[in-house]
C-alpha atoms as a printed R data frame, in Angstrom:
    type eleno elety resid chain resno       x       y       z
1   ATOM     1    CA   UNK     A     1 -11.947 -16.938  15.188
2   ATOM     2    CA   UNK     A     2 -12.802 -16.927  11.456
3   ATOM     3    CA   UNK     A     3 -15.162 -14.374   9.952
4   ATOM     4    CA   UNK     A     4 -18.829 -15.312  10.452
5   ATOM     5    CA   UNK     A     5 -19.685 -14.102   6.936
6   ATOM     6    CA   UNK     A     6 -19.368 -16.249   3.801
7   ATOM     7    CA   UNK     A     7 -17.993 -13.280   1.859
8   ATOM     8    CA   UNK     A     8 -17.208  -9.675   2.757
9   ATOM     9    CA   UNK     A     9 -17.923  -8.723   6.378
10  ATOM    10    CA   UNK     A    10 -19.932  -5.450   6.299
11  ATOM    11    CA   UNK     A    11 -18.690  -4.560   9.788
12  ATOM    12    CA   UNK     A    12 -15.164  -4.086   8.437
13  ATOM    13    CA   UNK     A    13 -16.379  -0.857   6.834
14  ATOM    14    CA   UNK     A    14 -16.335   0.795  10.285
15  ATOM    15    CA   UNK     A    15 -13.671   3.563  10.314
16  ATOM    16    CA   UNK     A    16 -11.818   2.095  13.299
17  ATOM    17    CA   UNK     A    17 -11.303  -1.165  11.392
18  ATOM    18    CA   UNK     A    18 -11.043  -0.131   7.751
19  ATOM    19    CA   UNK     A    19  -7.669   1.657   7.681
20  ATOM    20    CA   UNK     A    20  -5.952  -1.347   9.263
21  ATOM    21    CA   UNK     A    21  -7.822  -3.722   6.948
22  ATOM    22    CA   UNK     A    22  -6.844  -1.763   3.839
23  ATOM    23    CA   UNK     A    23  -3.127  -2.019   4.564
24  ATOM    24    CA   UNK     A    24  -3.293  -5.683   5.566
25  ATOM    25    CA   UNK     A    25  -5.304  -6.623   2.467
26  ATOM    26    CA   UNK     A    26  -2.815  -4.880   0.165
27  ATOM    27    CA   UNK     A    27   0.019  -6.747   1.889
28  ATOM    28    CA   UNK     A    28  -1.769 -10.104   1.643
29  ATOM    29    CA   UNK     A    29  -2.602  -9.619  -2.046
30  ATOM    30    CA   UNK     A    30   0.995  -8.656  -2.782
31  ATOM    31    CA   UNK     A    31   2.368 -11.685  -0.910
32  ATOM    32    CA   UNK     A    32  -0.017 -14.138  -2.600
33  ATOM    33    CA   UNK     A    33   0.766 -12.806  -6.056
34  ATOM    34    CA   UNK     A    34   4.516 -12.961  -5.457
35  ATOM    35    CA   UNK     A    35   4.210 -16.682  -4.735
36  ATOM    36    CA   UNK     A    36   2.984 -17.123  -8.319
37  ATOM    37    CA   UNK     A    37   4.634 -14.326 -10.301
38  ATOM    38    CA   UNK     A    38   8.327 -14.961  -9.781
39  ATOM    39    CA   UNK     A    39  10.754 -14.878 -11.491
40  ATOM    40    CA   UNK     A    40   9.380 -12.681 -14.306
41  ATOM    41    CA   UNK     A    41   7.231 -10.303 -12.235
42  ATOM    42    CA   UNK     A    42   7.117  -8.787  -8.778
43  ATOM    43    CA   UNK     A    43   4.156  -7.326  -6.861
44  ATOM    44    CA   UNK     A    44   4.955  -4.248  -4.785
45  ATOM    45    CA   UNK     A    45   2.977  -2.173  -2.306
46  ATOM    46    CA   UNK     A    46   3.170   1.457  -3.373
47  ATOM    47    CA   UNK     A    47   2.027   3.879  -0.655
48  ATOM    48    CA   UNK     A    48   0.333   7.197  -1.140
49  ATOM    49    CA   UNK     A    49  -0.714   9.562   1.630
50  ATOM    50    CA   UNK     A    50  -3.834  11.708   1.911
51  ATOM    51    CA   UNK     A    51  -3.312  14.887   3.920
52  ATOM    52    CA   UNK     A    52  -6.818  16.265   4.435
53  ATOM    53    CA   UNK     A    53  -7.254  13.360   6.867
54  ATOM    54    CA   UNK     A    54  -3.771  11.834   7.398
55  ATOM    55    CA   UNK     A    55  -4.065   8.319   6.022
56  ATOM    56    CA   UNK     A    56  -1.618   5.984   4.315
57  ATOM    57    CA   UNK     A    57  -3.137   3.971   1.469
58  ATOM    58    CA   UNK     A    58  -1.611   1.404  -0.853
59  ATOM    59    CA   UNK     A    59  -1.741   0.347  -4.473
60  ATOM    60    CA   UNK     A    60  -0.521  -3.147  -5.349
61  ATOM    61    CA   UNK     A    61   1.605  -2.771  -8.468
62  ATOM    62    CA   UNK     A    62   2.887  -5.616 -10.623
63  ATOM    63    CA   UNK     A    63   6.143  -4.854 -12.380
64  ATOM    64    CA   UNK     A    64   8.090  -6.800 -14.974
65  ATOM    65    CA   UNK     A    65  11.404  -7.653 -13.303
66  ATOM    66    CA   UNK     A    66  13.294  -7.265 -16.595
67  ATOM    67    CA   UNK     A    67  12.907  -3.466 -16.708
68  ATOM    68    CA   UNK     A    68  10.551  -2.713 -13.770
69  ATOM    69    CA   UNK     A    69   7.847  -1.650 -16.207
70  ATOM    70    CA   UNK     A    70   4.463  -1.240 -14.502
71  ATOM    71    CA   UNK     A    71   2.168  -3.905 -15.941
72  ATOM    72    CA   UNK     A    72  -0.903  -4.019 -13.666
73  ATOM    73    CA   UNK     A    73  -2.223  -1.757 -10.909
74  ATOM    74    CA   UNK     A    74  -4.587  -3.173  -8.282
75  ATOM    75    CA   UNK     A    75  -6.465  -0.431  -6.451
76  ATOM    76    CA   UNK     A    76  -8.305  -1.209  -3.192
77  ATOM    77    CA   UNK     A    77 -10.762   1.657  -2.862
78  ATOM    78    CA   UNK     A    78 -10.892   3.452   0.470
79  ATOM    79    CA   UNK     A    79 -13.653   5.713   1.840
80  ATOM    80    CA   UNK     A    80 -11.757   8.891   0.911
81  ATOM    81    CA   UNK     A    81 -11.489   7.697  -2.719
82  ATOM    82    CA   UNK     A    82 -15.304   7.593  -2.837
83  ATOM    83    CA   UNK     A    83 -16.096  10.792  -0.922
84  ATOM    84    CA   UNK     A    84 -16.972  13.570  -3.361
85  ATOM    85    CA   UNK     A    85 -15.250  16.809  -2.398
86  ATOM    86    CA   UNK     A    86 -12.359  15.121  -0.604
87  ATOM    87    CA   UNK     A    87  -8.900  15.812  -2.046
88  ATOM    88    CA   UNK     A    88  -8.260  12.066  -2.256
89  ATOM    89    CA   UNK     A    89 -11.412  11.646  -4.373
90  ATOM    90    CA   UNK     A    90 -10.145  14.133  -6.948
91  ATOM    91    CA   UNK     A    91  -6.611  12.728  -6.821
92  ATOM    92    CA   UNK     A    92  -7.849   9.185  -7.321
93  ATOM    93    CA   UNK     A    93 -10.012  10.066 -10.331
94  ATOM    94    CA   UNK     A    94  -7.002  11.817 -11.869
95  ATOM    95    CA   UNK     A    95  -4.752   8.831 -11.209
96  ATOM    96    CA   UNK     A    96  -7.411   6.466 -12.561
97  ATOM    97    CA   UNK     A    97  -7.810   8.531 -15.740
98  ATOM    98    CA   UNK     A    98  -4.048   8.456 -16.328
99  ATOM    99    CA   UNK     A    99  -3.932   4.677 -15.849
100 ATOM   100    CA   UNK     A   100  -6.845   4.149 -18.225
101 ATOM   101    CA   UNK     A   101  -5.041   6.188 -20.867
102 ATOM   102    CA   UNK     A   102  -1.874   4.122 -20.467
103 ATOM   103    CA   UNK     A   103  -0.808   0.573 -21.371
104 ATOM   104    CA   UNK     A   104  -1.302  -0.561 -17.739
105 ATOM   105    CA   UNK     A   105  -4.060  -3.013 -16.784
106 ATOM   106    CA   UNK     A   106  -6.246  -1.668 -13.971
107 ATOM   107    CA   UNK     A   107  -8.146  -3.707 -11.384
108 ATOM   108    CA   UNK     A   108 -10.347  -1.893  -8.852
109 ATOM   109    CA   UNK     A   109 -11.519  -3.717  -5.722
110 ATOM   110    CA   UNK     A   110 -14.432  -1.952  -4.041
111 ATOM   111    CA   UNK     A   111 -15.426  -3.627  -0.769
112 ATOM   112    CA   UNK     A   112 -17.241  -0.546   0.526
113 ATOM   113    CA   UNK     A   113 -20.988  -0.086   0.393
114 ATOM   114    CA   UNK     A   114 -20.709   3.611   1.164
115 ATOM   115    CA   UNK     A   115 -19.582   6.398  -1.123
116 ATOM   116    CA   UNK     A   116 -19.639   7.222  -4.817
117 ATOM   117    CA   UNK     A   117 -18.271   4.540  -7.103
118 ATOM   118    CA   UNK     A   118 -15.817   5.414  -9.897
119 ATOM   119    CA   UNK     A   119 -17.676   5.995 -13.158
120 ATOM   120    CA   UNK     A   120 -18.142   3.245 -15.740
121 ATOM   121    CA   UNK     A   121 -19.312   3.609 -19.316
122 ATOM   122    CA   UNK     A   122 -22.301   1.258 -18.897
123 ATOM   123    CA   UNK     A   123 -24.634   0.522 -15.956
124 ATOM   124    CA   UNK     A   124 -23.778  -2.475 -13.775
125 ATOM   125    CA   UNK     A   125 -26.057  -4.832 -11.805
126 ATOM   126    CA   UNK     A   126 -26.913  -3.492  -8.319
127 ATOM   127    CA   UNK     A   127 -24.673  -4.971  -5.633
128 ATOM   128    CA   UNK     A   128 -22.960  -3.819  -2.430
129 ATOM   129    CA   UNK     A   129 -19.467  -4.759  -3.648
130 ATOM   130    CA   UNK     A   130 -17.707  -4.743  -7.000
131 ATOM   131    CA   UNK     A   131 -14.483  -5.677  -8.691
132 ATOM   132    CA   UNK     A   132 -13.730  -4.228 -12.113
133 ATOM   133    CA   UNK     A   133 -10.928  -5.108 -14.488
134 ATOM   134    CA   UNK     A   134  -9.895  -2.905 -17.396
135 ATOM   135    CA   UNK     A   135  -7.418  -4.727 -19.610
136 ATOM   136    CA   UNK     A   136  -5.250  -2.283 -21.525
137 ATOM   137    CA   UNK     A   137  -5.686  -4.171 -24.803
138 ATOM   138    CA   UNK     A   138  -9.495  -4.402 -24.524
139 ATOM   139    CA   UNK     A   139 -10.496  -0.875 -23.498
140 ATOM   140    CA   UNK     A   140 -13.132   0.498 -23.227
141 ATOM   141    CA   UNK     A   141 -14.510  -2.974 -22.388
142 ATOM   142    CA   UNK     A   142 -14.486  -3.651 -18.633
143 ATOM   143    CA   UNK     A   143 -15.053  -6.938 -16.796
144 ATOM   144    CA   UNK     A   144 -17.314  -6.506 -13.759
145 ATOM   145    CA   UNK     A   145 -17.897  -8.773 -10.764
146 ATOM   146    CA   UNK     A   146 -21.049  -7.626  -8.924
147 ATOM   147    CA   UNK     A   147 -20.830  -9.244  -5.482
148 ATOM   148    CA   UNK     A   148 -23.864  -9.694  -3.266
149 ATOM   149    CA   UNK     A   149 -23.705  -9.666   0.530
150 ATOM   150    CA   UNK     A   150 -24.071 -13.461   0.784
151 ATOM   151    CA   UNK     A   151 -21.575 -14.203  -2.028
152 ATOM   152    CA   UNK     A   152 -18.055 -15.447  -1.529
153 ATOM   153    CA   UNK     A   153 -15.494 -13.087  -3.015
154 ATOM   154    CA   UNK     A   154 -14.281 -14.228  -6.453
155 ATOM   155    CA   UNK     A   155 -11.088 -15.726  -7.789
156 ATOM   156    CA   UNK     A   156  -9.796 -12.984 -10.052
157 ATOM   157    CA   UNK     A   157  -7.692 -13.136 -13.222
158 ATOM   158    CA   UNK     A   158  -4.726 -10.781 -12.918
159 ATOM   159    CA   UNK     A   159  -3.427  -9.870 -16.401
160 ATOM   160    CA   UNK     A   160   0.271  -9.735 -17.208
161 ATOM   161    CA   UNK     A   161   2.205  -8.898 -20.382
162 ATOM   162    CA   UNK     A   162   1.342 -10.872 -23.480
163 ATOM   163    CA   UNK     A   163   1.844 -13.764 -24.145
164 ATOM   164    CA   UNK     A   164   2.033 -14.626 -20.418
165 ATOM   165    CA   UNK     A   165  -1.193 -16.079 -19.026
166 ATOM   166    CA   UNK     A   166  -3.160 -14.383 -16.272
167 ATOM   167    CA   UNK     A   167  -2.214 -15.044 -12.693
168 ATOM   168    CA   UNK     A   168  -5.074 -15.814 -10.278
169 ATOM   169    CA   UNK     A   169  -5.898 -13.966  -7.062
170 ATOM   170    CA   UNK     A   170  -8.196 -15.714  -4.574
171 ATOM   171    CA   UNK     A   171  -9.802 -12.657  -3.006
172 ATOM   172    CA   UNK     A   172 -11.881 -14.650  -0.508
173 ATOM   173    CA   UNK     A   173  -8.837 -16.515   0.815
174 ATOM   174    CA   UNK     A   174  -7.031 -13.175   1.113
175 ATOM   175    CA   UNK     A   175  -9.925 -11.713   3.101
176 ATOM   176    CA   UNK     A   176 -10.076 -14.663   5.502
177 ATOM   177    CA   UNK     A   177  -6.335 -14.512   6.134
178 ATOM   178    CA   UNK     A   178  -6.477 -10.773   6.835
179 ATOM   179    CA   UNK     A   179  -9.477 -11.166   9.167
180 ATOM   180    CA   UNK     A   180  -7.537 -13.567  11.375
181 ATOM   181    CA   UNK     A   181  -4.271 -11.612  11.175
182 ATOM   182    CA   UNK     A   182  -6.053  -8.442  12.261
183 ATOM   183    CA   UNK     A   183  -7.970 -10.061  15.135
184 ATOM   184    CA   UNK     A   184 -11.128  -8.338  13.922
185 ATOM   185    CA   UNK     A   185 -13.382 -10.700  15.855
186 ATOM   186    CA   UNK     A   186 -12.051  -8.984  19.001
187 ATOM   187    CA   UNK     A   187 -12.597  -5.473  17.614
188 ATOM   188    CA   UNK     A   188 -16.076  -5.824  16.120
189 ATOM   189    CA   UNK     A   189 -19.225  -5.773  18.259
190 ATOM   190    CA   UNK     A   190 -21.620  -7.951  16.275
191 ATOM   191    CA   UNK     A   191 -24.443  -7.138  18.690
192 ATOM   192    CA   UNK     A   192 -24.698  -3.747  16.983
193 ATOM   193    CA   UNK     A   193 -25.969  -3.108  13.435
194 ATOM   194    CA   UNK     A   194 -23.367  -2.740  10.674
195 ATOM   195    CA   UNK     A   195 -22.051   0.763   9.955
196 ATOM   196    CA   UNK     A   196 -23.889   2.973   7.451
197 ATOM   197    CA   UNK     A   197 -25.212   2.960   4.827
198 ATOM   198    CA   UNK     A   198 -28.339   1.229   6.076
199 ATOM   199    CA   UNK     A   199 -29.039  -2.223   4.694
200 ATOM   200    CA   UNK     A   200 -32.444  -3.447   3.561
201 ATOM   201    CA   UNK     A   201 -34.771  -5.206   6.009
202 ATOM   202    CA   UNK     A   202 -34.123  -8.504   4.203
203 ATOM   203    CA   UNK     A   203 -30.352  -8.054   4.450
204 ATOM   204    CA   UNK     A   204 -30.570  -7.103   8.135
205 ATOM   205    CA   UNK     A   205 -32.687 -10.178   8.832
206 ATOM   206    CA   UNK     A   206 -30.146 -12.379   7.034
207 ATOM   207    CA   UNK     A   207 -27.292 -10.855   9.038
208 ATOM   208    CA   UNK     A   208 -29.181 -11.336  12.301
209 ATOM   209    CA   UNK     A   209 -29.889 -15.005  11.608
210 ATOM   210    CA   UNK     A   210 -26.290 -15.609  10.543
211 ATOM   211    CA   UNK     A   211 -24.861 -14.013  13.687
212 ATOM   212    CA   UNK     A   212 -27.299 -15.897  15.912
213 ATOM   213    CA   UNK     A   213 -26.202 -19.168  14.313
214 ATOM   214    CA   UNK     A   214 -22.593 -18.239  15.142
215 ATOM   215    CA   UNK     A   215 -23.578 -17.344  18.750
216 ATOM   216    CA   UNK     A   216 -22.525 -13.746  18.178
217 ATOM   217    CA   UNK     A   217 -25.953 -12.292  18.798
218 ATOM   218    CA   UNK     A   218 -28.962 -13.319  20.899
């Protein structure tokens, strides 16, 4: 069964679903990019492990095949990356700082409503989800996609080395593929409210009507 939501499914933020989703999304993004990047680049899943709560997370890294130089890092934020006081929060901010001081392009995909977002120089429009892109040659300028609950996820430009043009990542298509691969329709109880943080009354009403239309709630 496909996801009932036109964009990000807020129920995926539940802890029992998220860790599986994170790994599958990194794998799907890597596979989709490799269809377009060869033969000059390769996308690789680079794992890192948090030990305070044992959890394997992944960065999607794009390397130039010629010398395996890291060109672009795609970070899919996880709850521990946004939880102040957690070791993974501190480690991620340190890693992020090092990337932003380097010649590597950095894309951050934040599909989590909860937690503290990584800092940006300027305020961004309020939204539950964000994607940011910091191109190494344009810093400190950052491109921001502020994604509302009812929005489809965007098609994203993935920068490479000059003069090569950007590749394109269809984030919504990646999400839909992962939702079906993970069988999340069998794991999620849509009769219950989404996991915290609490949504507004208007958002909850929209979710209720959507799920009723899909016969997932009475």
